[in-house]
Amino acid sequence: MTEPATGPAAAPITFVGGKGGVGKTTLAAAHALALADAGHRVLVVSTDPAHSLGDALEAPLKDEPVQVAPNLWAAEPDADAAVRRRIAQVAEDARKAVPREVLPAVRRHLEQAGASPGMAESALADLLVDRMEEVGRRWDALVVDSAPTGHLLRLLNLPTLLTPWIVGLTRQRERARRAEAFADVVGDSAEEDDPLTERLHARRHRLERAAERLRRDAVVRLVTLPRRMVLAETARAVEQLTGAGFRLAPVVVNQIPPEAAAGPDTAEALAATRERFAALGTVEVPLQDAEPTGPDRLRSLAALLVPR
Ligand SMILES: Nc1ncnc2c1ncn2[C@@H]1O[C@H](COP(=O)(O)OP(=O)(O)OP(=O)(O)O)[C@@H](O)[C@H]1O
Ligand SMILES: [Mg+2]
């Protein structure tokens, strides 16, 4: 509970979560900037297709990381491009694994799947795993703006979700190879390496490592507001995430109005929030007069990110 928000003891991977509009992007940017100012090489990425991270940092961002301050890089990954890469990869896997006559149906299915939220989420997961693997090499710390609780929970489960898919494809592949071996009287094709199966296993191992890493090296920093409804949702997220094995940073209570301006509902919600998250600790951030964008205002905000 007393772990500093930004010291070297801070986790290498931080996911900033919370309900819409609470201040996730702003606080992710502020936290990343504070880590960078403390001498860590930091990458902050946004997973939000609306991409307001660039607005918060007042810097133009793109798919690949660009440096936005000393020690700080930021990226707004192109989700559509990630989906296209993901589909191309699945199509390639299918091409090797399923009988040729089924391929047109597989392609049609993939085209439809391309528009589904599931595919976008899977593409985004791949992208996050790529970035996570760079932590410790290219970056000391990774800050992820805005990962919905459901996505985080599924990230831990991806290796398991992938298992039936791998087993199915491996079986198909073995069947196809046996058929080839029968057809081929010389019969040495079955002795060849099977790159597809190897690739699938590699993919599962990679996701397993990522899930392990998430449990070990990641914290989720939930942002909430002094409002009862937001408190209820934050409390559910805390339960689900801790239940799944995520570590949680102290909860950030953002946009707290000055005492004189706060009505009784706000005061009551604030007291309830402090009490509810006493074990995790809370960090309280006052409502600022000016919208906290740009490095200077974000730095002032970051100075407040110390657990109470
Ligand atoms: N402490 C604060 N004081 C004043 N304004 C704030 C504060 N924190 C955030 N804001 C402002 O509130 C608005 C919402 O913040 P932000 O975009 O960071 O929220 P978000 O949780 O990322 O939203 P979304 O769910 O839409 O991605 C922005 O205009 C931001 O500048
Ligand atoms: Mg946002």
CSV table of C-alpha atoms and ligand atoms in Angstrom, one decimal:
chain,number,residue,atom,x,y,z
A,1,MET,CA,0.0,0.0,0.0
A,2,THR,CA,2.9,2.4,0.6
A,3,GLU,CA,4.6,1.5,-2.7
A,4,PRO,CA,5.4,4.8,-4.4
A,5,ALA,CA,3.4,5.5,-7.5
A,6,THR,CA,6.4,6.2,-9.6
A,7,GLY,CA,9.6,5.0,-8.0
A,8,PRO,CA,11.8,2.3,-9.3
A,9,ALA,CA,9.7,-0.1,-7.3
A,10,ALA,CA,6.7,0.6,-9.5
A,11,ALA,CA,5.6,-2.3,-11.7
A,12,PRO,CA,7.1,-2.5,-15.2
A,13,ILE,CA,3.7,-2.7,-16.8
A,14,THR,CA,0.7,-0.6,-15.8
A,15,PHE,CA,-2.8,-0.8,-17.2
A,16,VAL,CA,-5.0,2.2,-16.5
A,17,GLY,CA,-8.6,1.1,-16.3
A,18,GLY,CA,-11.9,2.5,-15.3
A,19,LYS,CA,-15.3,3.7,-16.5
A,20,GLY,CA,-15.7,6.0,-19.5
A,21,GLY,CA,-14.6,9.6,-19.0
A,22,VAL,CA,-13.1,9.2,-15.5
A,23,GLY,CA,-9.6,10.4,-16.7
A,24,LYS,CA,-7.8,7.2,-17.7
A,25,THR,CA,-6.0,8.8,-20.7
A,26,THR,CA,-5.0,11.8,-18.7
A,27,LEU,CA,-3.7,9.8,-15.8
A,28,ALA,CA,-1.9,7.2,-18.0
A,29,ALA,CA,-0.1,10.1,-19.7
A,30,ALA,CA,0.7,11.8,-16.4
A,31,HIS,CA,2.0,8.5,-14.8
A,32,ALA,CA,4.1,7.7,-17.9
A,33,LEU,CA,5.6,11.2,-17.8
A,34,ALA,CA,6.4,10.9,-14.1
A,35,LEU,CA,8.2,7.5,-14.7
A,36,ALA,CA,10.1,9.0,-17.6
A,37,ASP,CA,11.1,12.0,-15.5
A,38,ALA,CA,12.4,9.6,-12.8
A,39,GLY,CA,14.8,8.2,-15.4
A,40,HIS,CA,13.0,5.2,-16.8
A,41,ARG,CA,12.6,4.6,-20.5
A,42,VAL,CA,8.8,4.5,-20.9
A,43,LEU,CA,6.4,3.6,-23.6
A,44,VAL,CA,2.8,4.7,-23.3
A,45,VAL,CA,0.3,3.1,-25.7
A,46,SER,CA,-3.4,3.7,-26.2
A,47,THR,CA,-5.8,0.9,-26.9
A,48,ASP,CA,-8.7,3.2,-27.4
A,49,PRO,CA,-9.7,3.5,-31.1
A,50,ALA,CA,-10.8,7.1,-30.4
A,51,HIS,CA,-7.1,7.9,-29.6
A,52,SER,CA,-7.1,10.8,-27.3
A,53,LEU,CA,-3.6,10.1,-25.9
A,54,GLY,CA,-2.1,12.4,-28.4
A,55,ASP,CA,-4.5,15.1,-27.3
A,56,ALA,CA,-3.5,14.6,-23.7
A,57,LEU,CA,0.2,14.7,-24.5
A,58,GLU,CA,-0.4,17.5,-27.1
A,59,ALA,CA,1.8,15.5,-29.5
A,60,PRO,CA,0.9,13.9,-32.9
A,61,LEU,CA,1.1,10.1,-32.4
A,62,LYS,CA,1.0,7.2,-34.8
A,63,ASP,CA,1.1,3.4,-35.0
A,64,GLU,CA,4.8,3.2,-34.2
A,65,PRO,CA,6.3,4.8,-31.0
A,66,VAL,CA,7.5,8.4,-31.3
A,67,GLN,CA,9.4,10.2,-28.7
A,68,VAL,CA,7.3,12.9,-27.0
A,69,ALA,CA,9.5,13.9,-24.0
A,70,PRO,CA,12.9,12.9,-22.6
A,71,ASN,CA,12.7,9.1,-21.9
A,72,LEU,CA,9.1,9.0,-23.1
A,73,TRP,CA,7.7,7.4,-26.2
A,74,ALA,CA,4.0,7.1,-27.1
A,75,ALA,CA,2.0,5.2,-29.7
A,76,GLU,CA,-1.6,5.0,-30.9
A,77,PRO,CA,-1.7,1.6,-32.6
A,78,ASP,CA,-3.7,1.3,-35.8
A,79,ALA,CA,-6.3,-1.2,-34.8
A,80,ASP,CA,-7.6,-1.8,-38.3
A,81,ALA,CA,-4.0,-2.6,-39.5
A,82,ALA,CA,-3.6,-5.0,-36.6
A,83,VAL,CA,-6.9,-6.7,-37.5
A,84,ARG,CA,-5.7,-7.1,-41.1
A,85,ARG,CA,-2.4,-8.6,-40.0
A,86,ARG,CA,-4.2,-11.0,-37.7
A,87,ILE,CA,-6.6,-12.1,-40.4
A,88,ALA,CA,-3.7,-12.6,-42.8
A,89,GLN,CA,-2.0,-14.8,-40.2
A,90,VAL,CA,-5.1,-16.9,-39.5
A,91,ALA,CA,-5.7,-17.3,-43.3
A,92,GLU,CA,-2.2,-18.5,-43.7
A,93,ASP,CA,-2.6,-21.0,-40.9
A,94,ALA,CA,-5.8,-22.2,-42.4
A,95,ARG,CA,-4.3,-22.5,-45.8
A,96,LYS,CA,-1.8,-25.0,-44.5
A,97,ALA,CA,-4.1,-26.8,-42.2
A,98,VAL,CA,-7.5,-27.4,-43.9
A,99,PRO,CA,-8.4,-29.2,-47.1
A,100,ARG,CA,-8.3,-27.0,-50.2
A,101,GLU,CA,-12.1,-27.4,-50.9
A,102,VAL,CA,-12.9,-25.9,-47.5
A,103,LEU,CA,-10.7,-22.8,-48.0
A,104,PRO,CA,-13.3,-20.5,-49.7
A,105,ALA,CA,-15.6,-21.0,-46.8
A,106,VAL,CA,-12.8,-20.3,-44.4
A,107,ARG,CA,-12.0,-17.1,-46.2
A,108,ARG,CA,-15.7,-16.0,-46.2
A,109,HIS,CA,-15.8,-16.7,-42.5
A,110,LEU,CA,-12.6,-14.7,-41.9
A,111,GLU,CA,-14.0,-11.7,-43.9
A,112,GLN,CA,-17.0,-11.6,-41.6
A,113,ALA,CA,-14.9,-12.2,-38.5
A,114,GLY,CA,-12.7,-9.2,-39.5
A,115,ALA,CA,-15.6,-6.9,-38.6
A,116,SER,CA,-16.3,-8.6,-35.2
A,117,PRO,CA,-15.2,-7.1,-31.9
A,118,GLY,CA,-13.6,-10.5,-31.1
A,119,MET,CA,-11.1,-10.1,-33.9
A,120,ALA,CA,-10.3,-6.5,-32.9
A,121,GLU,CA,-9.7,-7.7,-29.4
A,122,SER,CA,-7.5,-10.6,-30.5
A,123,ALA,CA,-5.5,-8.2,-32.7
A,124,LEU,CA,-5.1,-5.8,-29.9
A,125,ALA,CA,-4.0,-8.6,-27.6
A,126,ASP,CA,-1.3,-9.6,-30.1
A,127,LEU,CA,-0.2,-6.0,-30.2
A,128,LEU,CA,0.0,-5.8,-26.4
A,129,VAL,CA,1.9,-9.0,-26.2
A,130,ASP,CA,4.4,-7.6,-28.7
A,131,ARG,CA,4.9,-4.5,-26.6
A,132,MET,CA,5.1,-6.4,-23.3
A,133,GLU,CA,7.9,-8.5,-24.8
A,134,GLU,CA,9.9,-5.3,-25.4
A,135,VAL,CA,9.7,-4.4,-21.7
A,136,GLY,CA,13.1,-5.1,-20.2
A,137,ARG,CA,14.8,-4.6,-23.6
A,138,ARG,CA,13.6,-1.5,-25.4
A,139,TRP,CA,11.6,0.0,-22.5
A,140,ASP,CA,11.9,-0.1,-18.7
A,141,ALA,CA,8.2,0.4,-18.3
A,142,LEU,CA,5.0,0.2,-20.4
A,143,VAL,CA,1.9,2.1,-19.6
A,144,VAL,CA,-1.3,1.1,-21.3
A,145,ASP,CA,-4.1,3.6,-21.6
A,146,SER,CA,-7.4,2.2,-21.0
A,147,ALA,CA,-7.9,-1.6,-21.0
A,148,PRO,CA,-11.5,-2.6,-20.3
A,149,THR,CA,-11.7,-5.0,-17.3
A,150,GLY,CA,-13.2,-7.7,-19.6
A,151,HIS,CA,-10.3,-7.5,-22.0
A,152,LEU,CA,-7.8,-7.7,-19.2
A,153,LEU,CA,-9.5,-10.8,-17.8
A,154,ARG,CA,-9.5,-12.4,-21.2
A,155,LEU,CA,-5.8,-11.6,-21.8
A,156,LEU,CA,-5.0,-14.0,-18.9
A,157,ASN,CA,-7.2,-16.7,-20.5
A,158,LEU,CA,-6.0,-16.4,-24.1
A,159,PRO,CA,-3.6,-19.3,-23.9
A,160,THR,CA,-6.4,-21.5,-22.6
A,161,LEU,CA,-8.8,-20.2,-25.3
A,162,LEU,CA,-6.2,-21.0,-27.9
A,163,THR,CA,-5.8,-24.6,-26.8
A,164,PRO,CA,-8.8,-26.2,-28.6
A,165,TRP,CA,-7.9,-24.2,-31.7
A,166,ILE,CA,-4.3,-25.6,-31.6
A,167,VAL,CA,-5.4,-29.1,-30.8
A,168,GLY,CA,-8.0,-29.0,-33.7
A,169,LEU,CA,-5.5,-27.6,-36.2
A,170,THR,CA,-2.8,-30.1,-35.1
A,171,ARG,CA,-5.2,-33.0,-35.6
A,172,GLN,CA,-6.3,-31.7,-39.0
A,173,ARG,CA,-2.7,-31.3,-40.0
A,174,GLU,CA,-1.7,-34.8,-38.9
A,175,ARG,CA,-4.7,-36.3,-40.8
A,176,ALA,CA,-3.7,-34.4,-43.9
A,177,ARG,CA,-0.1,-35.5,-43.5
A,178,ARG,CA,-1.1,-39.2,-43.1
A,179,ALA,CA,-3.2,-38.8,-46.3
A,180,GLU,CA,-0.2,-37.3,-48.1
A,181,ALA,CA,2.0,-40.2,-46.9
A,182,PHE,CA,-0.4,-42.7,-48.3
A,183,ALA,CA,-0.6,-41.0,-51.6
A,184,ASP,CA,3.1,-40.5,-51.8
A,185,VAL,CA,4.6,-44.0,-52.3
A,186,VAL,CA,8.1,-42.7,-51.5
A,187,GLY,CA,6.4,-41.7,-48.3
A,188,ASP,CA,9.0,-39.4,-46.7
A,189,SER,CA,6.8,-36.3,-46.6
A,190,ALA,CA,5.6,-37.2,-43.1
A,191,GLU,CA,9.2,-37.0,-41.9
A,192,GLU,CA,9.4,-33.3,-42.8
A,193,ASP,CA,9.3,-30.6,-40.2
A,194,ASP,CA,5.9,-29.3,-39.5
A,195,PRO,CA,6.3,-25.5,-39.3
A,196,LEU,CA,2.6,-24.8,-38.8
A,197,THR,CA,2.2,-27.0,-35.7
A,198,GLU,CA,5.5,-25.6,-34.4
A,199,ARG,CA,4.2,-22.0,-35.0
A,200,LEU,CA,0.9,-22.8,-33.2
A,201,HIS,CA,2.7,-24.2,-30.2
A,202,ALA,CA,5.1,-21.2,-30.2
A,203,ARG,CA,2.0,-18.9,-30.2
A,204,ARG,CA,0.5,-20.7,-27.2
A,205,HIS,CA,3.8,-20.6,-25.3
A,206,ARG,CA,4.1,-16.9,-26.1
A,207,LEU,CA,0.6,-16.2,-24.7
A,208,GLU,CA,1.3,-18.4,-21.7
A,209,ARG,CA,4.5,-16.4,-21.0
A,210,ALA,CA,2.5,-13.2,-21.5
A,211,ALA,CA,-0.1,-14.3,-19.0
A,212,GLU,CA,2.6,-15.2,-16.4
A,213,ARG,CA,4.2,-11.9,-17.0
A,214,LEU,CA,0.9,-10.1,-16.5
A,215,ARG,CA,0.5,-11.8,-13.1
A,216,ARG,CA,4.1,-11.1,-12.1
A,217,ASP,CA,5.0,-7.7,-13.6
A,218,ALA,CA,1.7,-5.8,-14.2
A,219,VAL,CA,-0.5,-3.7,-12.0
A,220,VAL,CA,-3.9,-2.3,-12.9
A,221,ARG,CA,-4.4,1.3,-11.8
A,222,LEU,CA,-8.1,1.9,-11.6
A,223,VAL,CA,-9.4,5.4,-11.9
A,224,THR,CA,-12.7,6.3,-10.2
A,225,LEU,CA,-14.7,9.4,-9.4
A,226,PRO,CA,-16.3,10.5,-6.1
A,227,ARG,CA,-19.7,9.2,-7.3
A,228,ARG,CA,-21.6,6.2,-5.9
A,229,MET,CA,-22.3,4.6,-9.3
A,230,VAL,CA,-18.7,4.9,-10.3
A,231,LEU,CA,-17.7,3.5,-7.0
A,232,ALA,CA,-19.9,0.4,-7.5
A,233,GLU,CA,-18.4,-0.3,-10.9
A,234,THR,CA,-14.9,0.2,-9.6
A,235,ALA,CA,-15.5,-2.2,-6.7
A,236,ARG,CA,-16.7,-4.9,-9.1
A,237,ALA,CA,-13.6,-4.4,-11.3
A,238,VAL,CA,-11.4,-4.7,-8.2
A,239,GLU,CA,-13.0,-8.0,-7.3
A,240,GLN,CA,-12.8,-9.5,-10.8
A,241,LEU,CA,-9.3,-8.4,-11.4
A,242,THR,CA,-7.9,-9.6,-8.0
A,243,GLY,CA,-9.9,-12.8,-8.4
A,244,ALA,CA,-8.1,-13.4,-11.7
A,245,GLY,CA,-4.7,-12.8,-10.2
A,246,PHE,CA,-3.9,-9.2,-11.2
A,247,ARG,CA,-2.2,-6.9,-8.8
A,248,LEU,CA,-3.9,-3.6,-8.2
A,249,ALA,CA,-2.2,-0.2,-7.6
A,250,PRO,CA,-3.9,2.2,-5.2
A,251,VAL,CA,-7.2,3.4,-6.7
A,252,VAL,CA,-7.1,6.9,-8.1
A,253,VAL,CA,-10.1,9.0,-7.1
A,254,ASN,CA,-10.0,11.7,-9.8
A,255,GLN,CA,-11.7,15.0,-10.3
A,256,ILE,CA,-12.5,15.7,-6.7
A,257,PRO,CA,-14.2,19.1,-6.4
A,258,PRO,CA,-13.0,21.6,-3.8
A,259,GLU,CA,-14.6,21.0,-0.5
A,260,ALA,CA,-16.6,24.2,-0.6
A,261,ALA,CA,-18.1,23.2,-4.0
A,262,ALA,CA,-18.7,19.6,-3.2
A,263,GLY,CA,-22.3,18.7,-2.4
A,264,PRO,CA,-23.3,16.2,0.3
A,265,ASP,CA,-23.5,13.4,-2.3
A,266,THR,CA,-20.0,13.9,-3.4
A,267,ALA,CA,-18.7,14.1,0.2
A,268,GLU,CA,-20.5,10.9,1.1
A,269,ALA,CA,-19.3,9.1,-2.1
A,270,LEU,CA,-15.7,10.2,-1.4
A,271,ALA,CA,-15.9,8.8,2.2
A,272,ALA,CA,-17.4,5.5,0.9
A,273,THR,CA,-14.7,5.3,-1.7
A,274,ARG,CA,-11.9,5.8,0.8
A,275,GLU,CA,-13.4,3.2,3.1
A,276,ARG,CA,-14.1,0.7,0.4
A,277,PHE,CA,-10.5,0.8,-1.0
A,278,ALA,CA,-8.7,1.3,2.3
A,279,ALA,CA,-6.8,-2.0,1.9
A,280,LEU,CA,-5.5,-1.0,-1.6
A,281,GLY,CA,-5.0,2.6,-0.7
A,282,THR,CA,-6.4,5.6,-2.7
A,283,VAL,CA,-4.8,8.5,-4.5
A,284,GLU,CA,-6.9,11.6,-4.6
A,285,VAL,CA,-6.6,14.0,-7.5
A,286,PRO,CA,-8.5,17.3,-7.3
A,287,LEU,CA,-10.5,18.7,-10.2
A,288,GLN,CA,-8.3,21.1,-12.0
A,289,ASP,CA,-9.4,24.5,-13.2
A,290,ALA,CA,-7.8,24.0,-16.6
A,291,GLU,CA,-8.0,20.7,-18.7
A,292,PRO,CA,-4.8,18.9,-17.8
A,293,THR,CA,-3.2,18.5,-21.2
A,294,GLY,CA,0.4,19.0,-22.2
A,295,PRO,CA,3.6,18.0,-20.3
A,296,ASP,CA,3.5,20.8,-17.8
A,297,ARG,CA,0.0,20.4,-16.6
A,298,LEU,CA,0.4,16.6,-16.7
A,299,ARG,CA,3.5,16.9,-14.5
A,300,SER,CA,1.6,18.9,-11.9
A,301,LEU,CA,-1.1,16.2,-11.9
A,302,ALA,CA,1.5,13.4,-11.6
A,303,ALA,CA,2.9,15.1,-8.6
A,304,LEU,CA,-0.4,14.3,-6.9
A,305,LEU,CA,-0.2,10.6,-7.7
A,306,VAL,CA,1.1,9.6,-4.3
A,307,PRO,CA,-0.9,7.1,-2.3
A,308,ARG,CA,-2.6,8.4,0.9
B,1,LIG,N1,-8.3,16.0,-12.5
B,1,LIG,C1,-8.9,16.5,-13.5
B,1,LIG,N2,-9.3,17.8,-13.5
B,1,LIG,C2,-9.9,18.4,-14.5
B,1,LIG,N3,-10.1,17.8,-15.7
B,1,LIG,C3,-9.7,16.5,-15.8
B,1,LIG,C4,-9.1,15.8,-14.8
B,1,LIG,N4,-8.8,14.5,-15.2
B,1,LIG,C5,-9.3,14.5,-16.4
B,1,LIG,N5,-9.8,15.6,-16.8
B,1,LIG,C6,-10.5,15.9,-18.1
B,1,LIG,O1,-11.6,15.1,-18.2
B,1,LIG,C7,-11.9,14.7,-19.5
B,1,LIG,C8,-11.8,13.2,-19.6
B,1,LIG,O2,-10.5,12.7,-19.3
B,1,LIG,P1,-9.9,11.5,-20.1
B,1,LIG,O3,-10.0,11.7,-21.6
B,1,LIG,O4,-8.5,11.3,-19.6
B,1,LIG,O5,-10.8,10.3,-19.6
B,1,LIG,P2,-10.9,8.8,-20.1
B,1,LIG,O6,-11.2,8.0,-18.9
B,1,LIG,O7,-9.7,8.5,-20.8
B,1,LIG,O8,-12.1,8.9,-21.1
B,1,LIG,P3,-12.6,7.8,-22.2
B,1,LIG,O9,-13.2,6.7,-21.4
B,1,LIG,O10,-13.5,8.5,-23.1
B,1,LIG,O11,-11.3,7.3,-22.9
B,1,LIG,C9,-10.7,15.3,-20.4
B,1,LIG,O12,-11.2,16.5,-20.9
B,1,LIG,C10,-9.7,15.6,-19.3
B,1,LIG,O13,-8.8,16.7,-19.7
B,2,MG,MG,-9.4,7.7,-22.8
